[in-house]
mmCIF file with all atom_site columns, C-alpha atoms and ligand atoms in Angstrom:
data_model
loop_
_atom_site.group_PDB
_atom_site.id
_atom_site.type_symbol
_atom_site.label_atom_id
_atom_site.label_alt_id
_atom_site.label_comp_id
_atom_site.label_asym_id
_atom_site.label_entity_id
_atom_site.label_seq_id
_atom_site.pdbx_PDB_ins_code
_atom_site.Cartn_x
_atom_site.Cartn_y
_atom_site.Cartn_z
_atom_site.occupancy
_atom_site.B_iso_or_equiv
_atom_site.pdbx_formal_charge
_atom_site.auth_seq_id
_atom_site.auth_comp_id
_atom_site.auth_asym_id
_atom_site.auth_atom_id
_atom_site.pdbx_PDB_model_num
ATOM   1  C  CA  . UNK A 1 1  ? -20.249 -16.479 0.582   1.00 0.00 ? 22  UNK A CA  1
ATOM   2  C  CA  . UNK A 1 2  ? -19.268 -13.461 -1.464  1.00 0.00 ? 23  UNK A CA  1
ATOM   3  C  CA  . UNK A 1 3  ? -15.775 -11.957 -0.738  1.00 0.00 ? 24  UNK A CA  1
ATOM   4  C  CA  . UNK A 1 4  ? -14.691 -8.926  -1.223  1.00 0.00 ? 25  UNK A CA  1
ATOM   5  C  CA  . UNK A 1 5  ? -11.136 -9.189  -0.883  1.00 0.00 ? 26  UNK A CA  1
ATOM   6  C  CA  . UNK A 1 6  ? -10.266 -5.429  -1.313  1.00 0.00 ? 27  UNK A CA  1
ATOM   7  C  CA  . UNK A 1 7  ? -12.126 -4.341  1.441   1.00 0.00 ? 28  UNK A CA  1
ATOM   8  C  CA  . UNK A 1 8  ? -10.413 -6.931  3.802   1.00 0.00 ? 29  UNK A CA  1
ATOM   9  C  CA  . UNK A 1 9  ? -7.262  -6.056  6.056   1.00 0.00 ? 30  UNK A CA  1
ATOM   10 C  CA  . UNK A 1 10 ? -6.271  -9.360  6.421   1.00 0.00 ? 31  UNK A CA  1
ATOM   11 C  CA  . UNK A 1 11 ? -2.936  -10.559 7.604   1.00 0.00 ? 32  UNK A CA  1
ATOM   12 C  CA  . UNK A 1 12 ? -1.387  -12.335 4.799   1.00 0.00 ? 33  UNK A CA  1
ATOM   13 C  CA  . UNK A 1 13 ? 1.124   -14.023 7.067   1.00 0.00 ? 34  UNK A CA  1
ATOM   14 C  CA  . UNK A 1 14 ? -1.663  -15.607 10.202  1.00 0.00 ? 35  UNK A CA  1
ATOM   15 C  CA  . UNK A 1 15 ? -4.909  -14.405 8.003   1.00 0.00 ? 36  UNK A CA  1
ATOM   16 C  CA  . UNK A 1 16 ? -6.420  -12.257 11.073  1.00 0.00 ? 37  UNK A CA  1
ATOM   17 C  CA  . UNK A 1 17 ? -9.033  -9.990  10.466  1.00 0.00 ? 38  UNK A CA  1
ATOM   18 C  CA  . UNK A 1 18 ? -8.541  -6.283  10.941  1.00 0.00 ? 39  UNK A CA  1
ATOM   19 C  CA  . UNK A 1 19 ? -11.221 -3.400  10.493  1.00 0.00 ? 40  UNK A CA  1
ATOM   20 C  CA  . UNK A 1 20 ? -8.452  -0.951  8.704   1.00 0.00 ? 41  UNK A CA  1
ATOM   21 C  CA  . UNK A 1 21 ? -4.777  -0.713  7.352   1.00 0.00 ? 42  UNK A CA  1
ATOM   22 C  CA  . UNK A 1 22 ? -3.478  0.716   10.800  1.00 0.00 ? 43  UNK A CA  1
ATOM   23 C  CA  . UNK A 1 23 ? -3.969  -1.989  12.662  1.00 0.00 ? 44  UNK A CA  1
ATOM   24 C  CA  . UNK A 1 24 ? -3.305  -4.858  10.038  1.00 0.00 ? 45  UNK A CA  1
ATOM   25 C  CA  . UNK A 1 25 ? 0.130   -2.363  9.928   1.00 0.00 ? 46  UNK A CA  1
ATOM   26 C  CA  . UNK A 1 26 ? 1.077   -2.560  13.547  1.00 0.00 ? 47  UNK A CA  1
ATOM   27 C  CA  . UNK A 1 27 ? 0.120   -6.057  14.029  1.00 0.00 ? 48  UNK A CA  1
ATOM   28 C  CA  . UNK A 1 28 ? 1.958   -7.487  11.014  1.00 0.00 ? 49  UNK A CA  1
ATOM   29 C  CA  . UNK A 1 29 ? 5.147   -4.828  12.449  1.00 0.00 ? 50  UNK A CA  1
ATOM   30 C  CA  . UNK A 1 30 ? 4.975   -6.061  16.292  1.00 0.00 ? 51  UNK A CA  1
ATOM   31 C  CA  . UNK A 1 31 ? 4.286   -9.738  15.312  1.00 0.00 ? 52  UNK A CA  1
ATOM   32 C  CA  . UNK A 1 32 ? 5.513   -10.660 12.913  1.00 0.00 ? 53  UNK A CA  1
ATOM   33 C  CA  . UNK A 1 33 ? 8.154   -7.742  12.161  1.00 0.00 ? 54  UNK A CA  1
ATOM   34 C  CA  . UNK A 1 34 ? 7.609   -6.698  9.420   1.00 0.00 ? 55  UNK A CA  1
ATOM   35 C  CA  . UNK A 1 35 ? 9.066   -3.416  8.263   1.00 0.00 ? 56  UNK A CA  1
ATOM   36 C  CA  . UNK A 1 36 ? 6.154   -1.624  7.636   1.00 0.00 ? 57  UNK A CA  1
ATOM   37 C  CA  . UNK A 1 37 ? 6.315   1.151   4.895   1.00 0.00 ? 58  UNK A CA  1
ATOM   38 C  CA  . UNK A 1 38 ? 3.930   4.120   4.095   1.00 0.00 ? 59  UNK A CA  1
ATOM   39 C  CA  . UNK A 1 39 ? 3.434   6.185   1.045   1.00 0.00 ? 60  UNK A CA  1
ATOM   40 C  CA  . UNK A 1 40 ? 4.261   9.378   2.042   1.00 0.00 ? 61  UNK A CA  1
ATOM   41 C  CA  . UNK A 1 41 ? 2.088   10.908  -0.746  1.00 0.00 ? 62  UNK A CA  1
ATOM   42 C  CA  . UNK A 1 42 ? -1.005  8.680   -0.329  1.00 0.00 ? 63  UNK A CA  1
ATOM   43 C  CA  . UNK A 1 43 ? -0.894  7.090   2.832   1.00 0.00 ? 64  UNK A CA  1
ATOM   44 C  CA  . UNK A 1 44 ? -0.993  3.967   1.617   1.00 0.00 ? 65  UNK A CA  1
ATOM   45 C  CA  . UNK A 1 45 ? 0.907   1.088   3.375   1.00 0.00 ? 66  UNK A CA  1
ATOM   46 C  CA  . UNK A 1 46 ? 3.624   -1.043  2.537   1.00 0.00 ? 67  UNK A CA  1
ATOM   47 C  CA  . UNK A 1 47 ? 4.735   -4.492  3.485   1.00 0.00 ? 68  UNK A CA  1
ATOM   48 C  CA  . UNK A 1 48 ? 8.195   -4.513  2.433   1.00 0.00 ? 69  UNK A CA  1
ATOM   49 C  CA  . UNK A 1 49 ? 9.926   -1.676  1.129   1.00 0.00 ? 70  UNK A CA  1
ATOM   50 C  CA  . UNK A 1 50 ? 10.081  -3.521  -2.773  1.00 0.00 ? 71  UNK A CA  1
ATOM   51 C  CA  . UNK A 1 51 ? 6.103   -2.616  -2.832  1.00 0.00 ? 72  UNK A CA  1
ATOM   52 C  CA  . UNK A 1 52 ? 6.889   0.892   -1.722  1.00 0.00 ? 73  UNK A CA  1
ATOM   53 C  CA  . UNK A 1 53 ? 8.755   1.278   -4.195  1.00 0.00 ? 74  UNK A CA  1
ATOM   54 C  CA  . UNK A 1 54 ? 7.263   0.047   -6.975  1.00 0.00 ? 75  UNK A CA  1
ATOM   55 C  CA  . UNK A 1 55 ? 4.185   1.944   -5.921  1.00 0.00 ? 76  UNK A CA  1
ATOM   56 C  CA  . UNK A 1 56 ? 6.158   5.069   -5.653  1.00 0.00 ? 77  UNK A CA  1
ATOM   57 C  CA  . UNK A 1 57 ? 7.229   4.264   -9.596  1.00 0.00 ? 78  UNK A CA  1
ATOM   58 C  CA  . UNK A 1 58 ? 3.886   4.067   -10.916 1.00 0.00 ? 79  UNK A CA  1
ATOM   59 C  CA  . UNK A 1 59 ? 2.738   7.416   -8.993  1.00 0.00 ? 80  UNK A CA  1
ATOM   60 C  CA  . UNK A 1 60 ? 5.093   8.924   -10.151 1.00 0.00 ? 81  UNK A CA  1
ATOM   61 C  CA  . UNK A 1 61 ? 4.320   7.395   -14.050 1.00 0.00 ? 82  UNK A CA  1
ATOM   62 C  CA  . UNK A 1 62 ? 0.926   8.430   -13.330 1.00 0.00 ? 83  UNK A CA  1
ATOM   63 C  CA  . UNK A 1 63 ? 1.787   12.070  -12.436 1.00 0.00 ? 84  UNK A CA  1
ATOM   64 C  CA  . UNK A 1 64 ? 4.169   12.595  -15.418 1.00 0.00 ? 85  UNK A CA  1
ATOM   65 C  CA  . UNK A 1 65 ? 1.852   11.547  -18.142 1.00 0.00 ? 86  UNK A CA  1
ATOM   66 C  CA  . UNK A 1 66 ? -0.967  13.419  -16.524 1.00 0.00 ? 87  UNK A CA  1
ATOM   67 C  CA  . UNK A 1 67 ? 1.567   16.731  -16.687 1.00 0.00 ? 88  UNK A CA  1
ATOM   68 C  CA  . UNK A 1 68 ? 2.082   15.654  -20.088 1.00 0.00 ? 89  UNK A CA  1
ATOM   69 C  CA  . UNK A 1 69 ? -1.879  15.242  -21.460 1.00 0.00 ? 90  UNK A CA  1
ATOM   70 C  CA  . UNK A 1 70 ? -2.087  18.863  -19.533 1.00 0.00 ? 91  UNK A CA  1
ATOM   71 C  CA  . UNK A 1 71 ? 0.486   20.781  -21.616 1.00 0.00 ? 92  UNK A CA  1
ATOM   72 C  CA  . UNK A 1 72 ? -0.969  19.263  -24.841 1.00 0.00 ? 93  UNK A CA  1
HETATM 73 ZN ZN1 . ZN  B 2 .  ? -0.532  -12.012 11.345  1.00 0.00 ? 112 ZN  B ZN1 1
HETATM 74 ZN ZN1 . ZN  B 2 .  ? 1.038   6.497   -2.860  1.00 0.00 ? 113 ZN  B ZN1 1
#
């Protein structure tokens, strides 16, 4: 069986299936409370707020050196 593990909301914590990010979001949050974190740029959610963040850094990364290759 192939798997395509990006494609999968999966619950890392129980391993439920989910058919998108919203609901893998709210069920991790309501059972097993987890502090759920969005991007606020991207959308893009967040198990813990050390992902967020380090997310967040790379974005940002991403954005400065494509300012940079712009202005050359
Ligand atoms: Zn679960
Ligand atoms: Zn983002």
């Amino acid at each position: 069986m192939l798997k395509l593990f990006s494609k999968k909301h999966n619950c890392t914590d129980c391993s439920e299936k989910f058919s998108n990010e919203d609901e893998l979001a709210r069920h991790a949050r309501e059972v097993h409370k987890h502090n759920i974190r969005k991007c606020q740029k991207c959308g893009k959610l967040f198990l813990n707020e050390k992902d967020r963040l380090h997310h967040i850094k790379e974005e940002r990364q991403k954005e400065i050196e494509y300012r940079r290759r712009k202005n050359h």
